[in-house]
Short mmCIF file of C-alpha atoms in Angstrom, two decimals:
data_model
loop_
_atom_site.label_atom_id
_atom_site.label_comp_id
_atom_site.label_asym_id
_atom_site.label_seq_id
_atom_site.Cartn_x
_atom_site.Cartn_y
_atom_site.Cartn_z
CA UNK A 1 43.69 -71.61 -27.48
CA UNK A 2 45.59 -73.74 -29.46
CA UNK A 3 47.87 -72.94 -32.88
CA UNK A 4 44.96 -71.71 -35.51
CA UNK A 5 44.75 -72.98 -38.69
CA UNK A 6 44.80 -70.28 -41.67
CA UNK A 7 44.35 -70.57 -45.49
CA UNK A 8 45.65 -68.33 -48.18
CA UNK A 9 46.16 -68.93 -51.64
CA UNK A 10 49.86 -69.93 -52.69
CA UNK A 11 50.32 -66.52 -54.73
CA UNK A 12 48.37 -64.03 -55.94
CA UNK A 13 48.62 -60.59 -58.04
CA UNK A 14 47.80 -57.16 -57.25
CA UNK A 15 44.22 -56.50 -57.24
CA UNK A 16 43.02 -59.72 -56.95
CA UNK A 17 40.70 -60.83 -54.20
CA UNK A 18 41.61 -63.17 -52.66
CA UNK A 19 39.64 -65.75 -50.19
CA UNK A 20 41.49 -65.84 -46.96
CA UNK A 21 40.23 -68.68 -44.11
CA UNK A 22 40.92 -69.59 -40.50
CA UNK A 23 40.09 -71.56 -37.89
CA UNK A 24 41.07 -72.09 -34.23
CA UNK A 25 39.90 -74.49 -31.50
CA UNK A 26 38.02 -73.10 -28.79
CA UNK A 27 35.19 -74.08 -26.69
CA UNK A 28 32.82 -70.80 -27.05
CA UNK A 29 31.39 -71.20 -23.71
CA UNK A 30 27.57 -69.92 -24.12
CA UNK A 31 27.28 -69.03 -20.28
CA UNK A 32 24.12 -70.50 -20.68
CA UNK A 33 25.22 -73.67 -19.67
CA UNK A 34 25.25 -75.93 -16.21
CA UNK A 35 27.89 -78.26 -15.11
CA UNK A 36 26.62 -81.08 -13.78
CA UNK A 37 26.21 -80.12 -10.14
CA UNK A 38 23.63 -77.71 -11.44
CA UNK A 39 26.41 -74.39 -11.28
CA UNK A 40 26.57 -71.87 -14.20
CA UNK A 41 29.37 -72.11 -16.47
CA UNK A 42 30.79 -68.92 -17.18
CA UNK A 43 31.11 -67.52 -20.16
CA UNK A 44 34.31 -68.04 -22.26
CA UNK A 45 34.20 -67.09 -25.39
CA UNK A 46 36.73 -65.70 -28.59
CA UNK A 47 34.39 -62.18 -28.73
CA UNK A 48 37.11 -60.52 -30.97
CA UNK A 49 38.98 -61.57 -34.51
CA UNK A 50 40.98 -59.37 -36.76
CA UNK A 51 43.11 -59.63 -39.61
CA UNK A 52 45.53 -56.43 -40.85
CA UNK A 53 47.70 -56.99 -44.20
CA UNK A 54 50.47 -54.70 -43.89
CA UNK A 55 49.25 -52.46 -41.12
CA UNK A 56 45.93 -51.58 -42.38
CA UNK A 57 42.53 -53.45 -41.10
CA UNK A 58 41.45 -55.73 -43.90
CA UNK A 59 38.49 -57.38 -41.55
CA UNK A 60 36.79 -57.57 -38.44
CA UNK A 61 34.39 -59.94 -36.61
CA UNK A 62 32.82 -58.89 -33.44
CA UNK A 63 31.65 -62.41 -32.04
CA UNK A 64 28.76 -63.12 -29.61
CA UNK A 65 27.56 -66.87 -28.38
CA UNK A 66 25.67 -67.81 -30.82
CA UNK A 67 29.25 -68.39 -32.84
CA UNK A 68 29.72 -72.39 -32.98
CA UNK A 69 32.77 -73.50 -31.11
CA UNK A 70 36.09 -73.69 -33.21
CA UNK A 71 35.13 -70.29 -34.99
CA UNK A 72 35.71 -70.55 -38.26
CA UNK A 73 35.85 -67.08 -40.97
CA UNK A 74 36.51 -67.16 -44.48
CA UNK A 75 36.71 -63.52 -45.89
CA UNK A 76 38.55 -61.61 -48.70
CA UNK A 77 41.04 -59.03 -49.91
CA UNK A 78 41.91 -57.16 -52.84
CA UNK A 79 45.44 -57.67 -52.78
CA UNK A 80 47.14 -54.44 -52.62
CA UNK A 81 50.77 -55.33 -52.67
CA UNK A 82 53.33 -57.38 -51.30
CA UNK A 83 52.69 -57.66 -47.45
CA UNK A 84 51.92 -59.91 -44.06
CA UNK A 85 48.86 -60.89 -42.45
CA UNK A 86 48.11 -60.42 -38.74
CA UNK A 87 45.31 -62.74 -37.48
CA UNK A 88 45.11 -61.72 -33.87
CA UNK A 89 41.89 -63.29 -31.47
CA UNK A 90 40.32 -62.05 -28.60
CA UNK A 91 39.09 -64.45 -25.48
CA UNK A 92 36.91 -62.70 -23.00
CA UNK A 93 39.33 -61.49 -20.11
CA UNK A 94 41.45 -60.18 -22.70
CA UNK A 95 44.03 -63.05 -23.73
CA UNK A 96 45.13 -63.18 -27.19
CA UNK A 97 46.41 -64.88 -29.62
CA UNK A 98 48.56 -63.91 -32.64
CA UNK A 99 49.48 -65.27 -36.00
CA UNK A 100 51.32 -63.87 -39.10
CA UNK A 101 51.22 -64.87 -42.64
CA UNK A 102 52.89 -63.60 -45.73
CA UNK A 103 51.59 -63.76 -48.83
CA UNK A 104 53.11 -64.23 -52.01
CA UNK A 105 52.20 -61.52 -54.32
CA UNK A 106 53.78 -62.16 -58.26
CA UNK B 1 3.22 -91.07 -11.99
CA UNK B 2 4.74 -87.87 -10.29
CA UNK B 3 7.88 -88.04 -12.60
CA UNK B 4 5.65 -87.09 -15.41
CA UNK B 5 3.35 -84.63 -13.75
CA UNK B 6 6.46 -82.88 -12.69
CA UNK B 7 7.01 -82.19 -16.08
CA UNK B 8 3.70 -82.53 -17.54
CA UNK B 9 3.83 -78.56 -19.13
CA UNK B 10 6.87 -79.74 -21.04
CA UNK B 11 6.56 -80.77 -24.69
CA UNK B 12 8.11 -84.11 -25.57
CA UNK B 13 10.46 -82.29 -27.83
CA UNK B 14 11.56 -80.51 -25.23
CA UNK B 15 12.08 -84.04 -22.98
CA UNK B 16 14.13 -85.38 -25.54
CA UNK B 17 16.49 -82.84 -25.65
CA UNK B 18 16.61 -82.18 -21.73
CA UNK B 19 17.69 -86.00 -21.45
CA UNK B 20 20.74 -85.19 -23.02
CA UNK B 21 22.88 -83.68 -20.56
CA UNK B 22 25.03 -81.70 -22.99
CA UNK B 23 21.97 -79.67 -24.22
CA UNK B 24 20.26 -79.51 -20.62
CA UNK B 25 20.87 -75.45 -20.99
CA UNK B 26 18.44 -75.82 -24.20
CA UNK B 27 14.86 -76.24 -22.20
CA UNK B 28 16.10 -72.67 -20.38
CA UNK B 29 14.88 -70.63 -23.94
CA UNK B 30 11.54 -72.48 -23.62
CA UNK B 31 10.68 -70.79 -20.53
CA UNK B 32 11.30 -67.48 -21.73
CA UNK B 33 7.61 -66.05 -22.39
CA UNK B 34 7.59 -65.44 -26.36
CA UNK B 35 6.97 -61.94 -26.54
CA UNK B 36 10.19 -61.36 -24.56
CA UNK B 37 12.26 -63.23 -26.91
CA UNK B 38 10.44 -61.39 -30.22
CA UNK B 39 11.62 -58.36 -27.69
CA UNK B 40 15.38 -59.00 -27.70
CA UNK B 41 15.82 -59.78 -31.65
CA UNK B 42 13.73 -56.78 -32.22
CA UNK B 43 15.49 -54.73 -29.90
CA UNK B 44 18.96 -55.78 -31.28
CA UNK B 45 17.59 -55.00 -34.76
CA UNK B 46 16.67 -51.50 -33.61
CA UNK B 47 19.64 -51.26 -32.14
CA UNK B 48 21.50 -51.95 -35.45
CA UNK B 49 18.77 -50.00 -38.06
CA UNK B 50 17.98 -46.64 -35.19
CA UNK B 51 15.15 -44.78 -37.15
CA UNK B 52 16.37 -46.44 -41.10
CA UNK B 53 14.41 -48.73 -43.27
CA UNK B 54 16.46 -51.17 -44.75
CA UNK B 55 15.69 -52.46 -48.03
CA UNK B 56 16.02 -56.00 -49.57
CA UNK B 57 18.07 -57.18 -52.63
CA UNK B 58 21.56 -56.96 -53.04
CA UNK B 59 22.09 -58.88 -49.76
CA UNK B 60 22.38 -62.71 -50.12
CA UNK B 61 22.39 -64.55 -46.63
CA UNK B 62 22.74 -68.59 -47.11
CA UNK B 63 22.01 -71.16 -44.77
CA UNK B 64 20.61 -74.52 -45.36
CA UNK B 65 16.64 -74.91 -45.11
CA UNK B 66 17.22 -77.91 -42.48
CA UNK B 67 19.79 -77.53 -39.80
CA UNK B 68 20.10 -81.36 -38.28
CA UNK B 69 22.48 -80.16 -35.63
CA UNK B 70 22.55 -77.06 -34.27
CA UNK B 71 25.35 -76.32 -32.70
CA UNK B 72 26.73 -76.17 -35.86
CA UNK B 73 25.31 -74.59 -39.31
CA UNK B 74 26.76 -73.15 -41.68
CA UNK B 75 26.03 -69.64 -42.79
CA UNK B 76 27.20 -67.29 -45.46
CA UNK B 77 26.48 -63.63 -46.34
CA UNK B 78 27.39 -61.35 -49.50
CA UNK B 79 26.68 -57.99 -50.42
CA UNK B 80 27.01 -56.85 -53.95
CA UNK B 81 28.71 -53.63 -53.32
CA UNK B 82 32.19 -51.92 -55.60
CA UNK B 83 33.61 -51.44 -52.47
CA UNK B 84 35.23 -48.11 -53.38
CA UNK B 85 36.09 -45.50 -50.63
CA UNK B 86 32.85 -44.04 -51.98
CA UNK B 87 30.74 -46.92 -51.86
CA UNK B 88 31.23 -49.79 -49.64
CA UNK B 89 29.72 -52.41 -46.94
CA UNK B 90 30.77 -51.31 -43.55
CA UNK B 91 29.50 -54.01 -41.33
CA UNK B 92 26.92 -57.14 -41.65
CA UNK B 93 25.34 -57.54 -38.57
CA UNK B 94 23.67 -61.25 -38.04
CA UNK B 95 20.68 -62.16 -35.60
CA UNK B 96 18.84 -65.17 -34.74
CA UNK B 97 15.63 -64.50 -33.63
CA UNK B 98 15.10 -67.07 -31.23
CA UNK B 99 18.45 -67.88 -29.32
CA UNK B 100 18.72 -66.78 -25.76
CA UNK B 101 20.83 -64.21 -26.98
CA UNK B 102 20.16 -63.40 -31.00
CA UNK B 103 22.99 -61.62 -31.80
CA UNK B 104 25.26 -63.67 -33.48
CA UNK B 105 28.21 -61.58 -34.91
CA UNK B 106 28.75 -58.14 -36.38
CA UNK B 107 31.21 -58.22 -39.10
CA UNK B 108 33.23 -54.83 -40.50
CA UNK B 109 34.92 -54.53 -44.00
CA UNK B 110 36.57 -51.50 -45.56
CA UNK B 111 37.49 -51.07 -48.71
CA UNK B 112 40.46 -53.15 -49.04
CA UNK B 113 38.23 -56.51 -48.13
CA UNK B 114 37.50 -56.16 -52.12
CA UNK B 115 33.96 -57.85 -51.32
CA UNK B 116 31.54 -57.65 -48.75
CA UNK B 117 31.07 -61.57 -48.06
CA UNK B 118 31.67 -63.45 -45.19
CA UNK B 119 31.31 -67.35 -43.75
CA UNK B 120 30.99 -68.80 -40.59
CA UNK B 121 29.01 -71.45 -38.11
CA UNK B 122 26.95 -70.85 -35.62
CA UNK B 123 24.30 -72.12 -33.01
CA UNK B 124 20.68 -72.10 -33.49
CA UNK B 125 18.78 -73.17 -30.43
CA UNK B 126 15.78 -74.75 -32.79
CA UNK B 127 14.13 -73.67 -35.50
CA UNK B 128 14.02 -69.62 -36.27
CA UNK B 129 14.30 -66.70 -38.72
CA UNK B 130 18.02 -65.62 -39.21
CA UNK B 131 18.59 -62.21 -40.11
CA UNK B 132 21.53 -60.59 -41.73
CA UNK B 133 21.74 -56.84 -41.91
CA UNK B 134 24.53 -54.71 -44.24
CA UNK B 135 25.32 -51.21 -43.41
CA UNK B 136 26.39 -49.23 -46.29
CA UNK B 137 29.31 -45.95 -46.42
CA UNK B 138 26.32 -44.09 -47.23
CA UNK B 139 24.36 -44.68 -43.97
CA UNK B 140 21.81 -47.02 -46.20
CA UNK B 141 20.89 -50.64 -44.79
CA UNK B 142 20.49 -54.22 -46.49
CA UNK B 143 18.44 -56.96 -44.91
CA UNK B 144 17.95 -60.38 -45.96
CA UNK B 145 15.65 -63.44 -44.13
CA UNK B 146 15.96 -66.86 -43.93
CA UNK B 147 13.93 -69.20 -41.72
CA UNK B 148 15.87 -72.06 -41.00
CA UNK B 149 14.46 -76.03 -39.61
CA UNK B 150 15.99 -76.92 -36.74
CA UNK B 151 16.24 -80.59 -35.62
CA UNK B 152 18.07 -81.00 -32.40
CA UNK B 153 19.03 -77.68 -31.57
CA UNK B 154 22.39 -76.02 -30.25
CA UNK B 155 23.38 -73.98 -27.14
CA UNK B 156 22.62 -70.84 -29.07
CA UNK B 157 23.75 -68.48 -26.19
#
């Protein structure tokens, strides 16, 4: 998995919602493919995304196959102070990757 | 002629998309009997809904009417909820009815999402219903159904 790619907005106040996005590059292996020689490809696929602001679980996304490859989310928040995002995905086999924003809350 | 005897029960949709090698894994859904497949969306609905009716309204699911490629298409899904601790969208749950496997994703807000709406992409192995299901903090359910034209159609696993 390679660096993902996240979008807030440059500030924001309290209560506002605000749209967040994000996108990483993955392959989203069906397991319903064959490689050439005719042999199953396994499954490999991001089944897992979360994002907490400040400790608490703003959003979830249980993924299944049928997710295009590079998953890509847009959700939202009511802003509910100052605080950091964690966007942390989950590959089958249970490698992860982590990334933090802050956001800037006037 | 044996080439196209051997694959004389196959439609010529179905050639076309077996000759491109990326997509070979596509002509595997066609040989799943019908009723099976109606089996598996219905049986992840039920799965989703237990003995609850859902209702319609209030749930807007988006997707465009023709999909020309898809292993990627857009889709987008909003509840109109106040998403108080009272009253809120727990999860949106999203099945296509005719991929090998038709759940999609399940999604999960709380309060502090401040709206129940959420965008992605994903694969639609030709053309199908979609199905987007919102369960509410008061054990109530949302559906909303869109049937979607499929051109060349994605590895919807």
């Amino acid at each position: 998995m390679s660096k993902p790619r996240i979008k807030l907005p440059d500030s924001a106040k309290v209560g506002d919602v605000i749209e967040i996005k994000t996108l990483i590059s993955h392959v989203m292996e069906t397991g319903q493919r064959k490689d050439p020689e005719g042999r199953p490809i396994p499954r490999n696929i991001i089944n897992t995304f979360s994002a907490t602001f400040a400790g608490a679980e703003v959003f979830r996304a249980e993924l299944q196959p049928g997710i295009s490859a590079n998953p890509y989310l847009s959700f939202f928040m009511k802003v509910p102070g100052p605080g950091e995002f964690e966007f942390t995905w989950v590959e089958d086999g249970g490698k992860k990757t982590v990334e933090k924003a802050k956001l800037n809350v006037s | 002629m044996e080439r196209l005897t051997s694959t004389g029960s196959l439609s010529r949709r179905q050639l076309g998309i077996g000759a491109a090698a990326a997509l070979v894994a596509l002509a595997a859904p066609g040989s799943l009997p019908a009723q099976d497949q109606q089996q598996a969306w219905e049986q992840a609905l039920k799965r989703i809904l237990g003995d609850a009716k859902p209702s319609e309204g209030k749930l807007a699911l988006e997707l465009p009417e023709i999909a020309e490629n898809g292993n990627t298409v857009p889709f987008s899904v909003a509840v109109e909820s106040p998403m108080t601790e009272k009253d809120h969208v727990r999860a949106i749950h999203v099945l296509a009815t005719a991929n090998p496997q038709p759940g999609v994703a399940t999604f999960r807000f709380a309060p502090i999402s401040g709206k129940a709406a959420v965008s992605s992409r994903m694969r639609l192995a030709r053309t199908q219903d979609v199905i987007a299901v919102a369960e509410l903090s008061d054990g109530r359910f949302l559906m909303g159904k869109r049937n979607v034209k499929v051109t060349i159609g994605g590895c919807g696993g």
